[in-house]
Amino acid sequence: MQPLHIAVIIGSTREGRVGDGVGRWVAEVAAEREDVEPVVLDLADYDFPPCYPAQPTAEVRRFTGQVAAADGFVVVTPEYNRSFPASLKQAIDHAYDEWHAKPVGFASYGYRSEGLHAVEHLRSVFTELHVMTVRTTVGVNLLVDEPLDTEHRRRAAEAMFDQLTWWASALKDARTRRPYVS
Ligand SMILES: Cc1cc2nc3c(=O)[nH]c(=O)nc-3n(C[C@H](O)[C@H](O)[C@H](O)COP(=O)(O)O)c2cc1C
């Protein structure tokens, strides 16, 4: 089987963010699997327009092109005020068809809730975009002083990728056989 193209989207663009470290670790776990070819989409690398443009800018098209090329996604999100950051919503809203009939998994972080409030809001957003959200999430409680690559987190990441690749493969086949109806 050809490896699946999975985009790891780093959602925080905050100065001094911890999200790039979490995103890199998720991409490393993905790269160790034979069924996944990860590409990191770091939202800090995109110069999105401050106001939603009437026509997509070159940077918007660069982002939506990467979304279109992916078979599935892992969204790496912090929790900001019980939700996900505005930088992530801005990026998500720039694409539409490009998301359709693909799966997304989540790696979230924050304080005690490990970013799960952000994930629950993202599930609702992705439903509108015809995206299948996988059940198992990878969570990081930033108040616990431990490395990212613990045994329990690695197990969660592998389970998340097992579910994500199952859906990515199934939906890729289905999209090839019959255009998705939205
Ligand atoms: C504006 C803002 C709001 C936050 N709200 C929450 C919150 O509701 N729950 C939580 O667990 N952590 C919250 N935090 C803590 C963040 O999860 C933590 O700072 C994390 O490092 C942010 O991710 P980043 O460093 O990749 O931007 C908040 C942080 C910021 C900057």
mmCIF file of C-alpha atoms and ligand atoms in Angstrom:
data_model
loop_
_atom_site.group_PDB
_atom_site.id
_atom_site.type_symbol
_atom_site.label_atom_id
_atom_site.label_comp_id
_atom_site.label_asym_id
_atom_site.label_seq_id
_atom_site.Cartn_x
_atom_site.Cartn_y
_atom_site.Cartn_z
ATOM 1 C CA MET A 1 0.000 0.000 0.000
ATOM 2 C CA GLN A 2 1.205 3.526 -0.808
ATOM 3 C CA PRO A 3 1.758 5.613 2.347
ATOM 4 C CA LEU A 4 -1.044 8.036 3.093
ATOM 5 C CA HIS A 5 -0.343 11.756 2.957
ATOM 6 C CA ILE A 6 -1.192 13.044 6.423
ATOM 7 C CA ALA A 7 -0.912 16.765 7.151
ATOM 8 C CA VAL A 8 0.039 17.601 10.738
ATOM 9 C CA ILE A 9 -1.409 21.077 11.275
ATOM 10 C CA ILE A 10 0.215 23.133 14.029
ATOM 11 C CA GLY A 11 -2.595 25.401 15.162
ATOM 12 C CA SER A 12 -0.906 27.843 17.524
ATOM 13 C CA THR A 13 0.988 30.794 16.106
ATOM 14 C CA ARG A 14 1.551 32.399 19.513
ATOM 15 C CA GLU A 15 4.980 33.894 20.233
ATOM 16 C CA GLY A 16 6.754 31.487 22.559
ATOM 17 C CA ARG A 17 4.256 28.705 21.795
ATOM 18 C CA VAL A 18 4.763 25.111 22.901
ATOM 19 C CA GLY A 19 2.677 23.847 19.960
ATOM 20 C CA ASP A 20 5.571 23.507 17.529
ATOM 21 C CA GLY A 21 7.237 20.988 19.873
ATOM 22 C CA VAL A 22 4.024 18.961 20.189
ATOM 23 C CA GLY A 23 3.542 19.091 16.417
ATOM 24 C CA ARG A 24 7.081 17.940 15.712
ATOM 25 C CA TRP A 25 6.652 14.991 18.077
ATOM 26 C CA VAL A 26 3.374 13.976 16.398
ATOM 27 C CA ALA A 27 5.105 14.181 13.001
ATOM 28 C CA GLU A 28 7.993 12.038 14.295
ATOM 29 C CA VAL A 29 5.590 9.339 15.500
ATOM 30 C CA ALA A 30 3.861 9.473 12.093
ATOM 31 C CA ALA A 31 7.152 9.247 10.191
ATOM 32 C CA GLU A 32 8.035 6.005 11.992
ATOM 33 C CA ARG A 33 4.961 4.315 10.510
ATOM 34 C CA GLU A 34 5.109 2.648 7.117
ATOM 35 C CA ASP A 35 1.540 3.633 6.261
ATOM 36 C CA VAL A 36 2.015 7.398 6.753
ATOM 37 C CA GLU A 37 3.966 10.088 4.958
ATOM 38 C CA PRO A 38 3.556 13.165 7.157
ATOM 39 C CA VAL A 39 3.851 16.768 6.083
ATOM 40 C CA VAL A 40 3.870 19.523 8.703
ATOM 41 C CA LEU A 41 1.617 22.516 8.000
ATOM 42 C CA ASP A 42 2.732 25.114 10.508
ATOM 43 C CA LEU A 43 0.216 27.962 10.492
ATOM 44 C CA ALA A 44 2.983 30.321 11.648
ATOM 45 C CA ASP A 45 4.493 29.864 8.174
ATOM 46 C CA TYR A 46 1.414 31.308 6.437
ATOM 47 C CA ASP A 47 0.837 35.000 5.965
ATOM 48 C CA PHE A 48 -2.956 34.930 5.910
ATOM 49 C CA PRO A 49 -4.799 38.197 5.201
ATOM 50 C CA PRO A 50 -6.169 39.944 8.318
ATOM 51 C CA CYS A 51 -9.639 40.221 6.752
ATOM 52 C CA TYR A 52 -11.338 37.409 4.840
ATOM 53 C CA PRO A 53 -10.589 38.305 1.200
ATOM 54 C CA ALA A 54 -13.110 38.338 -1.648
ATOM 55 C CA GLN A 55 -10.650 36.242 -3.662
ATOM 56 C CA PRO A 56 -8.125 33.859 -2.106
ATOM 57 C CA THR A 57 -4.628 35.300 -1.841
ATOM 58 C CA ALA A 58 -1.549 33.353 -2.938
ATOM 59 C CA GLU A 59 -0.903 32.370 0.689
ATOM 60 C CA VAL A 60 -4.472 31.148 1.104
ATOM 61 C CA ARG A 61 -4.130 29.090 -2.088
ATOM 62 C CA ARG A 62 -0.817 27.691 -0.839
ATOM 63 C CA PHE A 63 -2.610 26.473 2.290
ATOM 64 C CA THR A 64 -5.713 25.123 0.564
ATOM 65 C CA GLY A 65 -3.476 23.337 -1.946
ATOM 66 C CA GLN A 66 -1.817 21.484 0.938
ATOM 67 C CA VAL A 67 -5.224 20.597 2.395
ATOM 68 C CA ALA A 68 -6.352 19.302 -1.012
ATOM 69 C CA ALA A 69 -3.209 17.166 -1.363
ATOM 70 C CA ALA A 70 -3.671 15.462 2.021
ATOM 71 C CA ASP A 71 -5.512 12.184 2.590
ATOM 72 C CA GLY A 72 -6.107 13.089 6.238
ATOM 73 C CA PHE A 73 -5.049 15.422 9.016
ATOM 74 C CA VAL A 74 -3.838 15.615 12.566
ATOM 75 C CA VAL A 75 -4.741 18.939 14.128
ATOM 76 C CA VAL A 76 -2.400 19.936 16.952
ATOM 77 C CA THR A 77 -4.303 22.371 19.125
ATOM 78 C CA PRO A 78 -3.937 24.160 22.429
ATOM 79 C CA GLU A 79 -6.905 25.149 24.544
ATOM 80 C CA TYR A 80 -7.584 28.887 24.718
ATOM 81 C CA ASN A 81 -10.519 29.913 26.918
ATOM 82 C CA ARG A 82 -12.162 26.479 26.627
ATOM 83 C CA SER A 83 -11.816 26.378 22.853
ATOM 84 C CA PHE A 84 -9.211 26.325 20.088
ATOM 85 C CA PRO A 85 -7.203 29.371 18.959
ATOM 86 C CA ALA A 86 -8.369 31.915 16.407
ATOM 87 C CA SER A 87 -5.338 31.163 14.205
ATOM 88 C CA LEU A 88 -6.703 27.669 13.655
ATOM 89 C CA LYS A 89 -10.242 28.801 12.887
ATOM 90 C CA GLN A 90 -8.905 31.357 10.419
ATOM 91 C CA ALA A 91 -6.990 28.649 8.543
ATOM 92 C CA ILE A 92 -9.817 26.088 8.647
ATOM 93 C CA ASP A 93 -12.264 28.609 7.181
ATOM 94 C CA HIS A 94 -10.059 29.322 4.163
ATOM 95 C CA ALA A 95 -10.672 25.832 2.746
ATOM 96 C CA TYR A 96 -13.967 24.085 2.055
ATOM 97 C CA ASP A 97 -14.155 21.350 -0.610
ATOM 98 C CA GLU A 98 -10.534 20.516 0.114
ATOM 99 C CA TRP A 99 -11.521 19.119 3.535
ATOM 100 C CA HIS A 100 -14.415 17.005 2.325
ATOM 101 C CA ALA A 101 -14.659 13.258 2.967
ATOM 102 C CA LYS A 102 -11.333 13.012 4.784
ATOM 103 C CA PRO A 103 -10.530 12.131 8.404
ATOM 104 C CA VAL A 104 -8.956 14.204 11.162
ATOM 105 C CA GLY A 105 -7.309 13.155 14.411
ATOM 106 C CA PHE A 106 -6.347 15.456 17.259
ATOM 107 C CA ALA A 107 -3.363 16.071 19.497
ATOM 108 C CA SER A 108 -4.347 18.612 22.133
ATOM 109 C CA TYR A 109 -2.729 20.254 25.097
ATOM 110 C CA GLY A 110 -3.497 22.660 27.868
ATOM 111 C CA TYR A 111 -3.828 22.434 31.603
ATOM 112 C CA ARG A 112 -5.831 19.787 33.461
ATOM 113 C CA SER A 113 -8.279 19.165 30.619
ATOM 114 C CA GLU A 114 -5.400 18.423 28.161
ATOM 115 C CA GLY A 115 -7.090 20.624 25.557
ATOM 116 C CA LEU A 116 -10.179 18.412 25.280
ATOM 117 C CA HIS A 117 -12.577 21.359 25.266
ATOM 118 C CA ALA A 118 -10.773 22.613 22.146
ATOM 119 C CA VAL A 119 -11.115 19.183 20.536
ATOM 120 C CA GLU A 120 -14.845 18.999 21.216
ATOM 121 C CA HIS A 121 -15.350 22.392 19.541
ATOM 122 C CA LEU A 122 -13.240 21.284 16.584
ATOM 123 C CA ARG A 123 -15.343 18.145 16.144
ATOM 124 C CA SER A 124 -18.378 20.340 15.660
ATOM 125 C CA VAL A 125 -16.576 22.620 13.171
ATOM 126 C CA PHE A 126 -15.283 19.672 11.159
ATOM 127 C CA THR A 127 -18.751 18.124 10.947
ATOM 128 C CA GLU A 128 -19.796 21.177 8.947
ATOM 129 C CA LEU A 129 -16.848 20.539 6.616
ATOM 130 C CA HIS A 130 -17.792 16.872 5.990
ATOM 131 C CA VAL A 131 -14.720 15.685 7.865
ATOM 132 C CA MET A 132 -14.721 12.416 9.828
ATOM 133 C CA THR A 133 -13.230 12.958 13.301
ATOM 134 C CA VAL A 134 -11.521 9.942 14.871
ATOM 135 C CA ARG A 135 -12.336 8.950 18.412
ATOM 136 C CA THR A 136 -8.957 8.597 20.104
ATOM 137 C CA THR A 137 -7.066 11.775 20.911
ATOM 138 C CA VAL A 138 -3.557 12.430 22.158
ATOM 139 C CA GLY A 139 -3.545 14.748 25.171
ATOM 140 C CA VAL A 140 -0.866 16.674 27.020
ATOM 141 C CA ASN A 141 -1.358 18.198 30.463
ATOM 142 C CA LEU A 142 1.200 20.992 30.533
ATOM 143 C CA LEU A 143 1.121 21.053 34.341
ATOM 144 C CA VAL A 144 2.693 17.583 34.496
ATOM 145 C CA ASP A 145 6.472 17.680 34.226
ATOM 146 C CA GLU A 146 7.200 14.731 31.935
ATOM 147 C CA PRO A 147 8.551 14.230 28.412
ATOM 148 C CA LEU A 148 6.134 14.156 25.490
ATOM 149 C CA ASP A 149 7.177 10.674 24.469
ATOM 150 C CA THR A 150 5.789 8.692 27.419
ATOM 151 C CA GLU A 151 4.561 5.119 26.977
ATOM 152 C CA HIS A 152 0.904 6.087 27.558
ATOM 153 C CA ARG A 153 1.048 9.001 25.095
ATOM 154 C CA ARG A 154 2.835 6.913 22.465
ATOM 155 C CA ARG A 155 0.066 4.270 22.847
ATOM 156 C CA ALA A 156 -2.608 6.929 22.366
ATOM 157 C CA ALA A 157 -0.790 8.338 19.327
ATOM 158 C CA GLU A 158 -0.507 4.916 17.701
ATOM 159 C CA ALA A 159 -4.210 4.222 18.352
ATOM 160 C CA MET A 160 -5.115 7.620 16.886
ATOM 161 C CA PHE A 161 -3.008 6.922 13.786
ATOM 162 C CA ASP A 162 -4.475 3.391 13.446
ATOM 163 C CA GLN A 163 -7.983 4.887 13.350
ATOM 164 C CA LEU A 164 -6.940 7.828 11.169
ATOM 165 C CA THR A 165 -5.229 5.647 8.555
ATOM 166 C CA TRP A 166 -8.175 3.227 8.471
ATOM 167 C CA TRP A 167 -10.502 6.086 7.617
ATOM 168 C CA ALA A 168 -8.006 7.831 5.324
ATOM 169 C CA SER A 169 -7.534 4.685 3.269
ATOM 170 C CA ALA A 170 -11.247 3.828 3.159
ATOM 171 C CA LEU A 171 -12.272 7.357 2.202
ATOM 172 C CA LYS A 172 -9.516 7.686 -0.387
ATOM 173 C CA ASP A 173 -10.805 4.533 -2.097
ATOM 174 C CA ALA A 174 -14.377 5.758 -1.848
ATOM 175 C CA ARG A 175 -13.540 9.180 -3.330
ATOM 176 C CA THR A 176 -11.804 7.456 -6.236
ATOM 177 C CA ARG A 177 -14.821 5.254 -6.946
ATOM 178 C CA ARG A 178 -17.478 7.922 -6.609
ATOM 179 C CA PRO A 179 -17.337 11.709 -6.155
ATOM 180 C CA TYR A 180 -18.381 12.732 -2.667
ATOM 181 C CA VAL A 181 -21.870 14.222 -2.354
ATOM 182 C CA SER A 182 -21.899 17.328 -0.181
HETATM 183 C C1 LIG B 1 -5.448 33.260 25.588
HETATM 184 C C2 LIG B 1 -5.184 31.982 26.316
HETATM 185 C C3 LIG B 1 -6.224 31.313 26.916
HETATM 186 C C4 LIG B 1 -5.995 30.084 27.578
HETATM 187 N N1 LIG B 1 -7.055 29.389 28.086
HETATM 188 C C5 LIG B 1 -6.858 28.128 28.550
HETATM 189 C C6 LIG B 1 -7.969 27.306 28.908
HETATM 190 O O1 LIG B 1 -9.121 27.684 28.840
HETATM 191 N N2 LIG B 1 -7.720 26.038 29.333
HETATM 192 C C7 LIG B 1 -6.436 25.535 29.427
HETATM 193 O O2 LIG B 1 -6.262 24.380 29.804
HETATM 194 N N3 LIG B 1 -5.367 26.311 29.102
HETATM 195 C C8 LIG B 1 -5.557 27.574 28.664
HETATM 196 N N4 LIG B 1 -4.483 28.354 28.298
HETATM 197 C C9 LIG B 1 -3.140 27.815 28.499
HETATM 198 C C10 LIG B 1 -2.604 27.222 27.198
HETATM 199 O O3 LIG B 1 -3.168 25.966 26.952
HETATM 200 C C11 LIG B 1 -1.089 27.125 27.262
HETATM 201 O O4 LIG B 1 -0.571 28.437 27.466
HETATM 202 C C12 LIG B 1 -0.484 26.570 25.996
HETATM 203 O O5 LIG B 1 0.917 26.594 26.091
HETATM 204 C C13 LIG B 1 -0.916 27.359 24.766
HETATM 205 O O6 LIG B 1 -0.446 26.751 23.602
HETATM 206 P P1 LIG B 1 0.716 27.431 22.732
HETATM 207 O O7 LIG B 1 1.866 27.690 23.696
HETATM 208 O O8 LIG B 1 1.113 26.412 21.694
HETATM 209 O O9 LIG B 1 0.150 28.676 22.151
HETATM 210 C C14 LIG B 1 -4.678 29.577 27.668
HETATM 211 C C15 LIG B 1 -3.631 30.293 27.084
HETATM 212 C C16 LIG B 1 -3.873 31.464 26.411
HETATM 213 C C17 LIG B 1 -2.727 32.194 25.745
#
